[in-house]
Amino acid sequence: MMERVVITGMGAVTPIGNDVPTFWQSLKEGKCGIGPITHVDVTDYKVKLAAEVKDFDVTQYIEKREAKRMDKNCHFAIAAAQQAVDQAGLTPGTFDPLRTGVIYGSGIGGLYITEVEVEKLLTKGPGRVSPLAIPELIPNMAAAYISMRFGFQGENYCPVSACATANHAIGEAMRAIRHGYQDIVLCGGTENGIIPFSLAGFQNMKALHTGDDPAAASIPFDARRSGFVMGEGAGALVLESLSHAKARGATIYGEVAGYGASGDAYHITSPSPTGDAAAAAILGAIHDAGLTPADVDYINAHGTSTPLNEKYETIAIKKAFGEAAKTVHVSSTKSMTGHLLGGAAAVEAIACVMAIREGVIPPTIGYKEPDPDCDLDITPNTALETPVHVAISNSLGFGGHNACVLFKQYADA
């Protein structure tokens, strides 16, 4: 018999709030987290805006000396994980360490550390490269630190699939629990992408918005959209078998009921124009949950604010949903958070869970000019109060990686 998988804890560090209550309130209010870049001197850059994490004090979670030995993506990850673990009430004795895992990803890993240490190599010689450079830069280090911090000795690995990373982490965590390999898995994703190298690389491939008006920067589904806005941060979810959660008296915030994944086999950056593989991932998640497209109330779209993404994502949604595409509610919370890359789907999963819990669909802000290629109900500018029983989160990563996770309202039946 397969286990049902529930959510017992959540944590977030985002450009619009450094915990779940603040993040969710900001989403409901349509708060924009985008502003002038302060982390990097962008005098010589075309890109001027990003969605930076604000007022984040890592020493609330990690001793200052230890924090200096980590890339910032690990700072975000540990903070989000600590929040999720605390909310779940996972204290020693409440879980079996060997049946408690970590599946936690990053799209890039410690790219900032790589940038710094390569500069040392080139300007000062090999003897000046830090002996901690490799452990600091490899993408799996966030998962490693989380497991060490909490004593989780079960499955521990790091999916790396660009912008689909965190949805793959959540989906694989669900499968590990559903099929009895683990009782609990902490999952999600993190990213520290607002650094010189990544800004330059994304800018030069013409993926980033280069204007200077935050209100017109990340505008998914709008005809004026011209590129995504780099964000940063992390999200973490504690997934648990229903039987284990009940046995320890945990509070249940929602259920993870479906997961679908696919590959476009098309292009290194562009989604497939047919939308076939992305539609297959969506339908995979819906069918995995034993539901139909008509059962889905809300889609948290990938919605990056790039010219091709929303056009092709709309095609995929229509192929997957058929007639139901005309009535399902859609929004892109990247209009507020920017694009957290490997961390994006983790915070968007939390948005889905909270939408279900409170019956509120967060808006797509900044929307002014309709695009006939994106004729979905995209919840423009203002949150919508309506019952939400089932929500899905779409992620489409560079390289054609598609992942969709379905969340549903928990019912003890």
mmCIF file of C-alpha atoms in Angstrom, residues 85-265:
data_model
loop_
_atom_site.group_PDB
_atom_site.id
_atom_site.type_symbol
_atom_site.label_atom_id
_atom_site.label_comp_id
_atom_site.label_asym_id
_atom_site.label_seq_id
_atom_site.Cartn_x
_atom_site.Cartn_y
_atom_site.Cartn_z
ATOM 1 C CA VAL A 85 12.084 21.899 10.813
ATOM 2 C CA ASP A 86 10.923 24.147 13.649
ATOM 3 C CA GLN A 87 7.407 24.366 12.205
ATOM 4 C CA ALA A 88 7.320 20.586 11.772
ATOM 5 C CA GLY A 89 8.434 20.059 15.368
ATOM 6 C CA LEU A 90 11.240 17.702 14.376
ATOM 7 C CA THR A 91 13.242 17.329 17.541
ATOM 8 C CA PRO A 92 15.528 14.424 18.504
ATOM 9 C CA GLY A 93 13.415 11.399 19.295
ATOM 10 C CA THR A 94 10.559 12.357 16.976
ATOM 11 C CA PHE A 95 12.150 10.774 13.895
ATOM 12 C CA ASP A 96 14.398 7.897 12.882
ATOM 13 C CA PRO A 97 17.562 9.540 11.493
ATOM 14 C CA LEU A 98 18.141 6.777 8.933
ATOM 15 C CA ARG A 99 14.595 7.177 7.575
ATOM 16 C CA THR A 100 14.768 10.960 7.401
ATOM 17 C CA GLY A 101 16.337 12.299 4.231
ATOM 18 C CA VAL A 102 17.311 15.497 2.445
ATOM 19 C CA ILE A 103 16.644 16.043 -1.267
ATOM 20 C CA TYR A 104 17.644 19.633 -1.765
ATOM 21 C CA GLY A 105 18.943 21.317 -4.892
ATOM 22 C CA SER A 106 20.561 24.343 -6.455
ATOM 23 C CA GLY A 107 20.648 25.253 -10.102
ATOM 24 C CA ILE A 108 24.162 26.681 -9.924
ATOM 25 C CA GLY A 109 25.661 26.055 -6.480
ATOM 26 C CA GLY A 110 28.491 28.216 -5.184
ATOM 27 C CA LEU A 111 29.124 30.247 -8.310
ATOM 28 C CA TYR A 112 30.187 33.281 -6.269
ATOM 29 C CA ILE A 113 32.895 31.244 -4.564
ATOM 30 C CA THR A 114 34.012 29.951 -7.957
ATOM 31 C CA GLU A 115 34.260 33.505 -9.245
ATOM 32 C CA VAL A 116 36.299 34.678 -6.258
ATOM 33 C CA GLU A 117 38.680 31.732 -6.175
ATOM 34 C CA VAL A 118 39.343 31.710 -9.936
ATOM 35 C CA GLU A 119 40.284 35.393 -9.688
ATOM 36 C CA LYS A 120 42.743 34.502 -6.912
ATOM 37 C CA LEU A 121 44.194 31.752 -9.079
ATOM 38 C CA LEU A 122 44.722 34.058 -12.030
ATOM 39 C CA THR A 123 46.059 37.071 -10.100
ATOM 40 C CA LYS A 124 47.891 35.546 -7.119
ATOM 41 C CA GLY A 125 48.701 31.987 -8.144
ATOM 42 C CA PRO A 126 47.497 28.508 -7.165
ATOM 43 C CA GLY A 127 48.848 28.725 -3.630
ATOM 44 C CA ARG A 128 46.262 31.372 -2.735
ATOM 45 C CA VAL A 129 43.185 29.358 -3.703
ATOM 46 C CA SER A 130 41.250 28.446 -0.569
ATOM 47 C CA PRO A 131 41.452 24.811 0.554
ATOM 48 C CA LEU A 132 37.707 25.104 1.145
ATOM 49 C CA ALA A 133 36.983 26.289 -2.397
ATOM 50 C CA ILE A 134 35.704 22.940 -3.652
ATOM 51 C CA PRO A 135 33.414 22.146 -0.699
ATOM 52 C CA GLU A 136 32.087 25.690 -0.838
ATOM 53 C CA LEU A 137 31.230 25.662 -4.526
ATOM 54 C CA ILE A 138 29.723 22.226 -5.200
ATOM 55 C CA PRO A 139 25.918 22.375 -5.503
ATOM 56 C CA ASN A 140 25.213 19.512 -3.068
ATOM 57 C CA MET A 141 26.684 21.389 -0.116
ATOM 58 C CA ALA A 142 23.342 22.906 0.958
ATOM 59 C CA ALA A 143 21.881 19.391 1.245
ATOM 60 C CA ALA A 144 24.966 18.266 3.139
ATOM 61 C CA TYR A 145 24.845 21.119 5.642
ATOM 62 C CA ILE A 146 21.130 20.569 6.250
ATOM 63 C CA SER A 147 21.647 16.876 6.975
ATOM 64 C CA MET A 148 24.548 17.568 9.315
ATOM 65 C CA ARG A 149 22.695 20.320 11.139
ATOM 66 C CA PHE A 150 19.662 18.190 11.945
ATOM 67 C CA GLY A 151 21.123 14.694 11.987
ATOM 68 C CA PHE A 152 19.136 13.479 8.976
ATOM 69 C CA GLN A 153 20.944 10.322 7.817
ATOM 70 C CA GLY A 154 18.550 9.026 5.164
ATOM 71 C CA GLU A 155 18.691 9.613 1.421
ATOM 72 C CA ASN A 156 20.705 12.745 0.752
ATOM 73 C CA TYR A 157 21.281 14.219 -2.678
ATOM 74 C CA CYS A 158 21.036 17.335 -4.793
ATOM 75 C CA PRO A 159 19.024 17.563 -8.016
ATOM 76 C CA VAL A 160 20.492 20.059 -10.482
ATOM 77 C CA SER A 161 18.088 20.799 -13.330
ATOM 78 C CA ALA A 162 18.234 24.576 -13.748
ATOM 79 C CA CYS A 163 14.912 26.245 -12.963
ATOM 80 C CA ALA A 164 13.129 22.914 -12.465
ATOM 81 C CA THR A 165 15.501 21.873 -9.662
ATOM 82 C CA ALA A 166 13.255 22.367 -6.638
ATOM 83 C CA ASN A 167 10.220 20.734 -8.248
ATOM 84 C CA HIS A 168 12.336 17.692 -9.039
ATOM 85 C CA ALA A 169 13.460 17.702 -5.395
ATOM 86 C CA ILE A 170 9.885 17.880 -4.105
ATOM 87 C CA GLY A 171 8.641 15.249 -6.533
ATOM 88 C CA GLU A 172 11.427 12.797 -5.791
ATOM 89 C CA ALA A 173 10.967 13.367 -2.056
ATOM 90 C CA MET A 174 7.281 12.520 -2.451
ATOM 91 C CA ARG A 175 8.142 9.316 -4.293
ATOM 92 C CA ALA A 176 10.692 8.266 -1.666
ATOM 93 C CA ILE A 177 8.058 8.557 1.046
ATOM 94 C CA ARG A 178 5.136 7.225 -0.997
ATOM 95 C CA HIS A 179 6.978 3.983 -1.748
ATOM 96 C CA GLY A 180 8.214 3.481 1.794
ATOM 97 C CA TYR A 181 11.905 4.303 1.473
ATOM 98 C CA GLN A 182 11.740 7.256 3.883
ATOM 99 C CA ASP A 183 9.396 8.523 6.593
ATOM 100 C CA ILE A 184 10.394 12.178 6.220
ATOM 101 C CA VAL A 185 12.288 14.175 3.608
ATOM 102 C CA LEU A 186 13.294 17.817 3.823
ATOM 103 C CA CYS A 187 13.265 19.116 0.264
ATOM 104 C CA GLY A 188 13.454 22.316 -1.766
ATOM 105 C CA GLY A 189 16.030 24.518 -3.417
ATOM 106 C CA THR A 190 18.249 27.562 -3.056
ATOM 107 C CA GLU A 191 20.178 30.063 -5.175
ATOM 108 C CA ASN A 192 22.630 32.919 -4.855
ATOM 109 C CA GLY A 193 22.595 34.244 -8.404
ATOM 110 C CA ILE A 194 22.944 38.012 -8.093
ATOM 111 C CA ILE A 195 26.700 38.042 -8.669
ATOM 112 C CA PRO A 196 28.873 39.559 -11.418
ATOM 113 C CA PHE A 197 29.475 36.406 -13.447
ATOM 114 C CA SER A 198 25.881 35.186 -13.621
ATOM 115 C CA LEU A 199 24.489 38.663 -14.267
ATOM 116 C CA ALA A 200 26.937 39.083 -17.141
ATOM 117 C CA GLY A 201 26.252 35.646 -18.560
ATOM 118 C CA PHE A 202 22.468 35.918 -18.473
ATOM 119 C CA GLN A 203 22.629 39.514 -19.703
ATOM 120 C CA ASN A 204 24.780 38.629 -22.679
ATOM 121 C CA MET A 205 22.482 35.800 -23.714
ATOM 122 C CA LYS A 206 19.712 38.429 -23.661
ATOM 123 C CA ALA A 207 17.700 36.558 -21.029
ATOM 124 C CA LEU A 208 17.471 39.417 -18.497
ATOM 125 C CA HIS A 209 15.282 42.507 -18.474
ATOM 126 C CA THR A 210 17.497 45.593 -18.880
ATOM 127 C CA GLY A 211 15.131 48.463 -18.035
ATOM 128 C CA ASP A 212 15.217 50.543 -14.872
ATOM 129 C CA ASP A 213 11.541 50.582 -13.813
ATOM 130 C CA PRO A 214 10.848 47.858 -11.201
ATOM 131 C CA ALA A 215 7.108 47.981 -11.943
ATOM 132 C CA ALA A 216 7.718 47.066 -15.591
ATOM 133 C CA ALA A 217 10.535 44.572 -15.069
ATOM 134 C CA SER A 218 9.049 41.162 -14.259
ATOM 135 C CA ILE A 219 5.689 41.211 -16.048
ATOM 136 C CA PRO A 220 4.741 37.642 -16.986
ATOM 137 C CA PHE A 221 2.069 37.201 -19.677
ATOM 138 C CA ASP A 222 2.188 40.928 -20.518
ATOM 139 C CA ALA A 223 2.907 41.807 -24.156
ATOM 140 C CA ARG A 224 5.726 44.146 -22.983
ATOM 141 C CA ARG A 225 7.759 41.407 -21.260
ATOM 142 C CA SER A 226 11.385 41.392 -22.347
ATOM 143 C CA GLY A 227 13.370 39.149 -20.003
ATOM 144 C CA PHE A 228 13.424 37.747 -16.492
ATOM 145 C CA VAL A 229 14.647 39.464 -13.336
ATOM 146 C CA MET A 230 17.282 37.652 -11.295
ATOM 147 C CA GLY A 231 16.133 36.757 -7.805
ATOM 148 C CA GLU A 232 17.741 34.943 -4.884
ATOM 149 C CA GLY A 233 16.668 32.979 -1.844
ATOM 150 C CA ALA A 234 15.468 29.560 -0.797
ATOM 151 C CA GLY A 235 12.469 27.484 0.136
ATOM 152 C CA ALA A 236 12.210 24.306 2.192
ATOM 153 C CA LEU A 237 9.382 21.867 2.857
ATOM 154 C CA VAL A 238 9.187 18.968 5.276
ATOM 155 C CA LEU A 239 7.343 16.103 3.594
ATOM 156 C CA GLU A 240 6.210 13.199 5.717
ATOM 157 C CA SER A 241 4.187 10.034 5.388
ATOM 158 C CA LEU A 242 0.676 10.547 6.689
ATOM 159 C CA SER A 243 1.009 7.615 9.066
ATOM 160 C CA HIS A 244 4.227 9.000 10.572
ATOM 161 C CA ALA A 245 2.823 12.528 10.863
ATOM 162 C CA LYS A 246 -0.286 11.252 12.625
ATOM 163 C CA ALA A 247 1.708 9.026 14.958
ATOM 164 C CA ARG A 248 3.707 11.970 16.275
ATOM 165 C CA GLY A 249 0.755 14.391 16.304
ATOM 166 C CA ALA A 250 2.176 16.747 13.681
ATOM 167 C CA THR A 251 0.181 19.615 12.196
ATOM 168 C CA ILE A 252 -0.571 18.933 8.530
ATOM 169 C CA TYR A 253 -0.545 21.898 6.145
ATOM 170 C CA GLY A 254 -1.371 20.149 2.896
ATOM 171 C CA GLU A 255 -0.784 17.063 0.781
ATOM 172 C CA VAL A 256 1.619 16.422 -2.098
ATOM 173 C CA ALA A 257 -0.405 14.136 -4.333
ATOM 174 C CA GLY A 258 1.115 14.182 -7.809
ATOM 175 C CA TYR A 259 4.363 14.616 -9.712
ATOM 176 C CA GLY A 260 5.147 14.634 -13.409
ATOM 177 C CA ALA A 261 8.423 15.230 -15.218
ATOM 178 C CA SER A 262 9.607 15.257 -18.818
ATOM 179 C CA GLY A 263 12.275 16.538 -21.202
ATOM 180 C CA ASP A 264 11.688 18.674 -24.280
ATOM 181 C CA ALA A 265 14.633 17.213 -26.221
#
